[in-house]
Tab-separated table of C-alpha atoms in Angstrom:
chain	number	residue	atom	x	y	z
Z	1	UNK	CA	-97.038	-51.846	27.353
Z	2	UNK	CA	-93.854	-53.092	28.995
Z	3	UNK	CA	-93.939	-54.402	32.570
Z	4	UNK	CA	-90.994	-53.676	34.840
Z	5	UNK	CA	-90.227	-56.142	37.627
Z	6	UNK	CA	-87.997	-55.712	40.653
Z	7	UNK	CA	-85.752	-58.729	41.210
Z	8	UNK	CA	-84.295	-58.624	44.713
Z	9	UNK	CA	-82.157	-60.674	47.085
Z	10	UNK	CA	-79.640	-61.496	44.373
Z	11	UNK	CA	-76.214	-62.817	45.396
Z	12	UNK	CA	-73.252	-60.411	45.147
Z	13	UNK	CA	-71.359	-62.891	42.990
Z	14	UNK	CA	-74.241	-62.943	40.485
Z	15	UNK	CA	-73.554	-64.387	37.073
Z	16	UNK	CA	-76.100	-62.780	34.769
Z	17	UNK	CA	-75.925	-65.706	32.317
Z	18	UNK	CA	-77.215	-68.033	35.060
Z	19	UNK	CA	-80.131	-65.707	35.772
Z	20	UNK	CA	-80.844	-65.345	32.032
Z	21	UNK	CA	-80.986	-69.148	31.793
Z	22	UNK	CA	-83.499	-69.169	34.642
Z	23	UNK	CA	-85.617	-66.550	32.839
Z	24	UNK	CA	-85.417	-68.490	29.557
Z	25	UNK	CA	-87.057	-71.501	31.243
Z	26	UNK	CA	-90.139	-69.323	31.797
Z	27	UNK	CA	-90.294	-67.533	28.455
Z	28	UNK	CA	-88.617	-65.332	25.859
Z	29	UNK	CA	-88.397	-61.554	25.758
Z	30	UNK	CA	-87.234	-60.968	29.334
Z	31	UNK	CA	-84.515	-58.319	29.504
Z	32	UNK	CA	-82.675	-58.103	32.837
Z	33	UNK	CA	-80.361	-55.362	34.124
Z	34	UNK	CA	-78.534	-55.804	37.439
Z	35	UNK	CA	-77.717	-52.768	39.583
Z	36	UNK	CA	-73.960	-52.751	40.185
Z	37	UNK	CA	-71.794	-50.975	42.735
Z	38	UNK	CA	-69.892	-48.084	41.113
Z	39	UNK	CA	-66.543	-48.921	42.704
Z	40	UNK	CA	-66.437	-52.712	42.933
Z	41	UNK	CA	-68.762	-53.513	39.989
Z	42	UNK	CA	-70.329	-56.208	42.185
Z	43	UNK	CA	-74.087	-56.750	42.173
Z	44	UNK	CA	-75.832	-54.629	44.820
Z	45	UNK	CA	-78.366	-57.394	45.386
Z	46	UNK	CA	-81.125	-56.311	43.055
Z	47	UNK	CA	-81.980	-55.518	39.459
Z	48	UNK	CA	-84.874	-54.929	37.097
Z	49	UNK	CA	-86.447	-57.042	34.379
Z	50	UNK	CA	-88.439	-55.574	31.508
Z	51	UNK	CA	-91.068	-57.846	30.027
Z	52	UNK	CA	-93.252	-56.926	27.074
Z	53	UNK	CA	-96.050	-59.389	27.836
Z	54	UNK	CA	-98.358	-58.923	30.853
Z	55	UNK	CA	-99.118	-62.643	31.167
Z	56	UNK	CA	-95.427	-63.523	31.053
Z	57	UNK	CA	-94.707	-60.944	33.763
Z	58	UNK	CA	-97.339	-62.501	36.028
Z	59	UNK	CA	-95.866	-65.940	35.327
Z	60	UNK	CA	-92.347	-64.727	36.229
Z	61	UNK	CA	-93.642	-63.308	39.527
Z	62	UNK	CA	-95.540	-66.509	40.291
Z	63	UNK	CA	-92.655	-68.876	39.510
Z	64	UNK	CA	-89.641	-66.912	40.759
Z	65	UNK	CA	-90.898	-65.088	43.861
Z	66	UNK	CA	-89.381	-67.107	46.709
Z	67	UNK	CA	-87.408	-69.295	44.264
Z	68	UNK	CA	-84.021	-70.518	45.558
Z	69	UNK	CA	-81.196	-69.064	43.416
Z	70	UNK	CA	-77.523	-69.574	44.377
Z	71	UNK	CA	-78.412	-69.854	48.059
Z	72	UNK	CA	-80.773	-66.857	48.119
Z	73	UNK	CA	-84.554	-66.761	48.042
Z	74	UNK	CA	-85.456	-64.355	45.209
Z	75	UNK	CA	-87.922	-61.537	45.706
Z	76	UNK	CA	-89.840	-60.718	42.529
Z	77	UNK	CA	-92.527	-58.054	42.326
Z	78	UNK	CA	-93.777	-55.260	40.118
Z	79	UNK	CA	-91.541	-52.218	40.215
Z	80	UNK	CA	-93.136	-48.942	41.190
Z	81	UNK	CA	-92.031	-46.259	38.786
Z	82	UNK	CA	-90.983	-42.896	40.149
Z	83	UNK	CA	-93.480	-40.092	39.653
Z	84	UNK	CA	-90.886	-37.761	38.178
Z	85	UNK	CA	-87.342	-38.427	37.038
Z	86	UNK	CA	-86.458	-34.723	36.951
Z	87	UNK	CA	-85.495	-34.589	40.635
Z	88	UNK	CA	-82.159	-36.296	40.163
Z	89	UNK	CA	-80.231	-33.643	38.254
Z	90	UNK	CA	-77.443	-36.094	37.383
Z	91	UNK	CA	-78.639	-37.319	34.046
Z	92	UNK	CA	-80.230	-34.233	32.600
Z	93	UNK	CA	-77.662	-31.729	33.846
Z	94	UNK	CA	-80.153	-29.494	35.656
Z	95	UNK	CA	-78.513	-28.802	38.958
Z	96	UNK	CA	-79.996	-25.438	39.869
Z	97	UNK	CA	-83.645	-25.318	38.881
Z	98	UNK	CA	-84.925	-28.624	40.189
Z	99	UNK	CA	-88.104	-28.464	42.180
Z	100	UNK	CA	-88.066	-32.161	43.067
Z	101	UNK	CA	-86.578	-34.102	45.930
Z	102	UNK	CA	-82.980	-33.117	45.167
Z	103	UNK	CA	-83.698	-29.427	45.679
Z	104	UNK	CA	-85.397	-30.156	48.998
Z	105	UNK	CA	-82.526	-32.377	50.062
Z	106	UNK	CA	-80.023	-29.552	49.502
Z	107	UNK	CA	-82.071	-27.279	51.773
Z	108	UNK	CA	-81.748	-29.670	54.703
Z	109	UNK	CA	-78.920	-28.784	57.046
Z	110	UNK	CA	-77.422	-31.875	58.632
Z	111	UNK	CA	-76.190	-31.727	62.207
Z	112	UNK	CA	-72.611	-32.927	62.311
Z	113	UNK	CA	-72.055	-32.231	65.996
Z	114	UNK	CA	-74.041	-32.456	69.169
Z	115	UNK	CA	-75.727	-29.334	70.536
Z	116	UNK	CA	-75.094	-30.529	74.068
Z	117	UNK	CA	-72.339	-28.453	75.673
Z	118	UNK	CA	-69.117	-30.279	76.391
Z	119	UNK	CA	-67.606	-29.898	79.834
Z	120	UNK	CA	-64.300	-28.700	78.403
Z	121	UNK	CA	-65.678	-26.473	75.650
Z	122	UNK	CA	-66.584	-22.865	76.475
Z	123	UNK	CA	-70.114	-21.623	76.100
Z	124	UNK	CA	-70.478	-20.855	72.360
Z	125	UNK	CA	-72.161	-17.527	73.158
Z	126	UNK	CA	-68.927	-16.310	74.776
Z	127	UNK	CA	-66.363	-18.118	72.634
Z	128	UNK	CA	-65.615	-14.988	70.574
Z	129	UNK	CA	-65.117	-12.872	73.695
Z	130	UNK	CA	-62.897	-15.531	75.264
Z	131	UNK	CA	-60.642	-15.653	72.223
Z	132	UNK	CA	-60.258	-11.839	72.367
Z	133	UNK	CA	-59.418	-12.032	76.066
Z	134	UNK	CA	-56.824	-14.771	75.447
Z	135	UNK	CA	-55.248	-12.645	72.733
Z	136	UNK	CA	-55.071	-9.599	75.065
Z	137	UNK	CA	-53.472	-11.733	77.777
Z	138	UNK	CA	-50.939	-13.183	75.347
Z	139	UNK	CA	-49.918	-9.659	74.193
Z	140	UNK	CA	-49.671	-8.288	77.715
Z	141	UNK	CA	-46.159	-7.137	78.650
Z	142	UNK	CA	-46.394	-7.401	82.453
Z	143	UNK	CA	-46.579	-10.815	84.103
Z	144	UNK	CA	-49.889	-11.796	85.612
C-alpha cells in the first residue's frame, strides 16, 4: 500500500529538481507533487509525496522533518486522507446533489454588513415607508 506524506514549509521559489535530488539521497520510488497557485504558478508552500514502501516513508519522515532546505525548515508527516472526496463537486461534476461539506457550505449565509444601526441610516423596519413618504413629498405640487 502506498504511503502519502505531507511536505510543508517549502519555499515559494521551489525548484522541484532540487527537492527530487534530496529525495534520491534517501531512496528510490518517491514521487513528489507540489501544490501550485492557480494564477502565479508559484509553490503554495506545500506538496505531497507518494512512497510505495512503508520503511522508506518512515525514513523520509525521520531524515527530512526539520531538515534545512533553501532557508526553510521542512515539515514532513503522514498525510491524513479525506474521508470522502465527493464533497468537492469540482472534479466529478456533481454540483446539486452533494451531501458533503460543499452542500453545507452553500447553506451558510455570510454576513456582509453589520447589524448595528448606523447613525445616518434609517431604521430598516421603516425604510420602505420612508421611501414612499419621500416619493409623495417629491411629487407634491404645493411648496412645503
